[in-house]
CSV table of C-alpha atoms in Angstrom, one decimal:
chain,number,residue,atom,x,y,z
A,1,CYS,CA,-0.1,0.0,0.0
A,2,GLY,CA,1.1,3.6,-0.6
A,3,VAL,CA,2.5,5.9,2.0
A,4,GLN,CA,-0.2,8.0,3.9
A,5,PRO,CA,0.5,11.7,3.4
A,6,PRO,CA,1.1,13.6,6.7
A,7,ALA,CA,-2.1,15.0,8.3
A,8,ILE,CA,-3.0,16.9,11.3
A,9,ASN,CA,-6.2,16.4,13.5
A,10,VAL,CA,-7.4,19.3,15.5
A,11,THR,CA,-10.5,20.3,17.6
A,12,GLY,CA,-12.0,23.9,17.6
A,13,GLN,CA,-14.5,25.1,20.1
A,14,ALA,CA,-16.5,28.4,20.3
A,15,GLU,CA,-19.1,29.9,22.6
A,16,LEU,CA,-21.4,32.8,22.0
A,17,LYS,CA,-23.1,34.7,25.0
A,18,VAL,CA,-26.5,35.9,23.8
A,19,ALA,CA,-29.5,37.6,25.5
A,20,PRO,CA,-32.6,35.3,25.8
A,21,ASP,CA,-35.9,36.6,24.5
A,22,LEU,CA,-38.4,34.3,26.2
A,23,VAL,CA,-38.8,32.5,29.6
A,24,ASP,CA,-40.3,28.8,30.1
A,25,LEU,CA,-42.0,28.7,33.5
A,26,ARG,CA,-43.0,25.5,35.2
A,27,LEU,CA,-45.4,26.0,38.1
A,28,GLY,CA,-47.2,23.3,40.5
A,29,VAL,CA,-50.6,23.6,42.2
A,30,GLU,CA,-51.1,21.2,45.2
A,31,VAL,CA,-54.0,21.0,47.6
A,32,ILE,CA,-54.0,18.5,50.6
A,33,ASP,CA,-57.1,17.5,52.5
A,34,ALA,CA,-58.5,14.6,54.3
A,35,ASP,CA,-61.5,14.4,52.0
A,36,LEU,CA,-60.5,13.5,48.4
A,37,ALA,CA,-63.6,15.0,46.9
A,38,LYS,CA,-62.9,18.3,48.7
A,39,ALA,CA,-59.2,18.3,47.9
A,40,LYS,CA,-60.2,17.7,44.0
A,41,ALA,CA,-62.6,20.6,44.1
A,42,MET,CA,-60.4,23.0,45.8
A,43,HIS,CA,-57.6,22.1,43.4
A,44,ASP,CA,-59.6,22.5,40.3
A,45,LYS,CA,-60.6,25.9,41.5
A,46,LYS,CA,-57.0,26.9,42.2
A,47,VAL,CA,-55.8,25.6,38.8
A,48,ALA,CA,-58.6,27.6,37.1
A,49,ALA,CA,-57.5,30.7,39.0
A,50,VAL,CA,-53.8,30.3,38.0
A,51,LEU,CA,-54.7,29.7,34.3
A,52,LYS,CA,-56.9,33.0,34.6
A,53,ALA,CA,-54.1,35.0,36.2
A,54,LEU,CA,-51.7,33.9,33.3
A,55,HIS,CA,-54.1,34.9,30.8
A,56,ASP,CA,-54.9,38.1,32.4
A,57,ASN,CA,-51.3,39.0,32.5
A,58,GLY,CA,-50.7,38.6,28.7
A,59,ILE,CA,-50.0,34.9,28.4
A,60,GLU,CA,-51.8,33.5,25.3
A,61,ASP,CA,-53.6,30.2,25.6
A,62,LYS,CA,-51.2,28.5,23.1
A,63,ASP,CA,-48.3,29.2,25.5
A,64,VAL,CA,-50.0,27.5,28.3
A,65,GLN,CA,-50.0,23.7,29.0
A,66,THR,CA,-51.4,21.6,31.9
A,67,ASP,CA,-49.3,18.6,32.5
A,68,TYR,CA,-49.7,15.7,34.8
A,69,LEU,CA,-52.5,15.3,37.6
A,70,ALA,CA,-51.3,13.4,40.5
A,71,ILE,CA,-53.6,12.1,43.4
A,72,THR,CA,-51.5,10.5,46.1
A,73,PRO,CA,-53.1,8.9,49.2
A,74,ARG,CA,-51.1,9.4,52.4
A,75,TYR,CA,-51.5,6.8,55.3
A,76,ASP,CA,-51.0,7.3,58.9
A,77,ALA,CA,-48.2,4.9,60.2
A,78,ARG,CA,-50.5,3.4,62.7
A,79,VAL,CA,-53.7,3.0,60.7
A,80,LYS,CA,-52.7,1.8,57.2
A,81,SER,CA,-56.3,0.6,56.3
A,82,ARG,CA,-57.4,4.1,55.2
A,83,PRO,CA,-55.6,7.2,53.9
A,84,ASP,CA,-55.0,9.9,56.5
A,85,TRP,CA,-55.2,12.7,53.7
A,86,TYR,CA,-54.9,13.1,50.1
A,87,SER,CA,-52.7,15.3,48.0
A,88,VAL,CA,-53.8,16.5,44.5
A,89,GLU,CA,-51.3,18.1,42.4
A,90,LYS,CA,-51.1,19.3,38.8
A,91,SER,CA,-48.2,20.8,36.7
A,92,ILE,CA,-48.7,24.0,34.7
A,93,GLN,CA,-46.1,25.2,32.0
A,94,CYS,CA,-46.2,28.5,30.2
A,95,THR,CA,-43.9,30.4,28.0
A,96,VAL,CA,-43.4,34.1,28.7
A,97,ARG,CA,-42.5,35.7,25.4
A,98,ASP,CA,-41.8,39.2,27.0
A,99,ILE,CA,-39.1,39.0,29.6
A,100,ALA,CA,-40.0,42.5,31.0
A,101,ILE,CA,-43.3,41.1,32.3
A,102,PHE,CA,-41.9,37.8,33.7
A,103,GLU,CA,-41.9,38.9,37.4
A,104,LYS,CA,-45.5,40.1,37.1
A,105,VAL,CA,-46.7,37.0,35.7
A,106,LEU,CA,-44.9,34.8,38.2
A,107,ALA,CA,-46.3,37.0,41.1
A,108,ALA,CA,-49.8,36.7,39.7
A,109,ALA,CA,-49.6,32.9,39.3
A,110,LEU,CA,-48.4,32.6,42.9
A,111,ASP,CA,-51.1,34.9,44.3
A,112,ALA,CA,-53.6,32.9,42.3
A,113,GLY,CA,-52.7,29.7,43.9
A,114,ALA,CA,-49.7,28.2,42.5
A,115,THR,CA,-47.7,26.4,45.2
A,116,THR,CA,-44.5,25.3,43.5
A,117,VAL,CA,-42.0,27.0,41.1
A,118,ALA,CA,-40.5,23.9,39.6
A,119,GLY,CA,-38.2,25.5,37.1
A,120,ILE,CA,-37.4,28.6,35.0
A,121,ASP,CA,-35.6,28.5,31.9
A,122,CYS,CA,-34.4,31.2,29.5
A,123,ARG,CA,-34.3,30.6,25.9
A,124,THR,CA,-33.7,32.4,22.6
A,125,THR,CA,-35.9,32.1,19.5
A,126,LYS,CA,-32.9,32.7,17.3
A,127,LEU,CA,-31.1,29.5,18.6
A,128,ARG,CA,-30.4,28.2,15.1
A,129,GLU,CA,-28.9,31.5,13.9
A,130,PHE,CA,-26.6,31.7,16.9
A,131,ARG,CA,-25.6,27.9,16.8
A,132,ASP,CA,-24.7,28.3,13.1
A,133,GLN,CA,-22.3,31.2,14.0
A,134,ALA,CA,-20.9,29.3,16.8
A,135,ARG,CA,-20.1,26.4,14.4
A,136,VAL,CA,-18.5,28.9,12.0
A,137,ASN,CA,-16.4,30.3,14.9
A,138,ALA,CA,-15.4,26.8,16.0
A,139,LEU,CA,-14.2,25.8,12.4
A,140,LYS,CA,-12.1,29.1,12.5
A,141,ALA,CA,-10.5,28.1,15.8
A,142,ALA,CA,-9.8,24.6,14.3
A,143,ARG,CA,-8.0,26.1,11.3
A,144,GLU,CA,-6.0,28.7,13.5
A,145,LYS,CA,-4.9,25.7,15.7
A,146,ALA,CA,-3.8,23.7,12.7
A,147,ASP,CA,-1.9,26.6,11.2
A,148,LEU,CA,-0.2,27.1,14.5
A,149,LEU,CA,0.8,23.5,15.1
A,150,ALA,CA,1.7,23.1,11.5
A,151,GLY,CA,3.9,26.1,11.6
A,152,GLU,CA,5.8,24.9,14.6
A,153,LEU,CA,6.8,21.9,12.4
A,154,GLY,CA,8.0,24.0,9.5
A,155,MET,CA,4.9,23.1,7.5
A,156,LYS,CA,1.7,24.6,6.2
A,157,ARG,CA,-2.0,23.5,6.6
A,158,GLY,CA,-3.3,22.0,3.3
A,159,ARG,CA,-6.7,21.0,2.2
A,160,ALA,CA,-9.2,19.6,4.6
A,161,LEU,CA,-9.6,15.9,4.8
A,162,GLY,CA,-12.8,15.8,7.0
A,163,ILE,CA,-14.8,17.8,9.4
A,164,THR,CA,-17.0,16.4,12.4
A,165,GLU,CA,-19.2,18.3,14.7
A,166,THR,CA,-19.4,16.9,18.2
A,167,GLN,CA,-23.1,16.9,19.3
A,168,SER,CA,-24.2,18.9,22.4
A,169,ASN,CA,-27.2,20.6,23.7
A,170,GLY,CA,-26.0,23.8,22.0
A,171,TRP,CA,-27.3,26.1,24.7
A,172,GLY,CA,-27.7,26.4,28.4
A,173,TRP,CA,-28.8,28.6,31.2
A,174,SER,CA,-29.0,27.7,34.8
A,175,ASN,CA,-32.5,27.2,36.4
A,176,ARG,CA,-33.4,29.7,39.1
A,177,LEU,CA,-35.8,29.3,41.8
A,178,MET,CA,-35.7,25.7,41.4
A,179,ASN,CA,-38.1,24.0,44.0
A,180,ALA,CA,-38.5,27.4,45.7
A,181,SER,CA,-39.2,27.4,49.4
A,182,GLN,CA,-42.6,28.4,50.7
A,183,ASN,CA,-40.8,31.5,52.3
A,184,SER,CA,-39.5,32.8,48.8
A,185,ILE,CA,-42.7,32.1,47.2
A,186,GLN,CA,-44.6,34.3,49.8
A,187,ASN,CA,-42.0,37.0,49.2
A,188,ILE,CA,-42.4,37.0,45.5
A,189,SER,CA,-46.2,37.0,45.7
A,190,SER,CA,-46.3,39.8,48.1
A,191,GLY,CA,-43.8,41.9,46.2
A,192,GLU,CA,-41.3,41.7,49.1
A,193,SER,CA,-38.6,40.0,47.0
A,194,SER,CA,-35.3,42.0,47.2
A,195,GLU,CA,-33.8,40.6,44.0
A,196,GLY,CA,-35.4,41.5,40.6
A,197,PHE,CA,-35.2,38.8,37.9
A,198,ALA,CA,-32.1,39.3,35.8
A,199,ALA,CA,-32.2,37.0,32.7
A,200,GLY,CA,-28.5,37.7,32.0
A,201,GLN,CA,-27.2,35.7,28.9
A,202,ILE,CA,-27.3,32.2,27.7
A,203,SER,CA,-24.4,30.3,26.3
A,204,VAL,CA,-24.6,28.9,22.7
A,205,SER,CA,-21.6,26.6,22.0
A,206,ALA,CA,-20.2,24.4,19.3
A,207,THR,CA,-17.3,21.8,18.9
A,208,VAL,CA,-15.8,20.6,15.6
A,209,SER,CA,-13.1,18.2,14.8
A,210,ALA,CA,-11.2,18.6,11.6
A,211,SER,CA,-8.3,16.9,9.7
A,212,PHE,CA,-5.9,18.7,7.3
A,213,LEU,CA,-3.1,17.6,5.1
A,214,LEU,CA,0.3,19.0,5.8
A,215,GLU,CA,2.4,20.5,3.1
């Protein structure tokens, strides 16, 4: 077989910091009562109130989704033949497309009866555009690395032999108020929270591996 031409394999990485333009909010509504029918009726009333609060504060119906309904019996340790009380819980997810009103929406939902803040995720509607730019920047980084390493060997980077992108989530933003405590929920709903919501920036990243001939 013939002699393989000299080649160099490199990896390039790039990360963009971009401002999010929407927020995904996950809430929970839970009611506990010894009477199942009463707990279910109270729960349905609270869920309806939360949904109305979201609608009244600018969240469109298409951006609201109710998820699971969980009914959990709890038993007294001494009397296991009948439940001591029941927990009725439902998850509500909504998308806030105007970050400026996020705090108002969250406070309204908590005032209306939401009992849990399960997660807050900031996203960008321009993810594809930013991810493509990150890919271009990662490839530039790979070329520059190949030029540097080849130059140290007294050689030059030749044509590309192959390019591979490493799959990743592509973006990330840390959740805030995850499993918020009852005290913090009360503070937000009463307007006593000393910290305003700051969306900050989200990270959009890309990694590529490339191989080049050496000349």
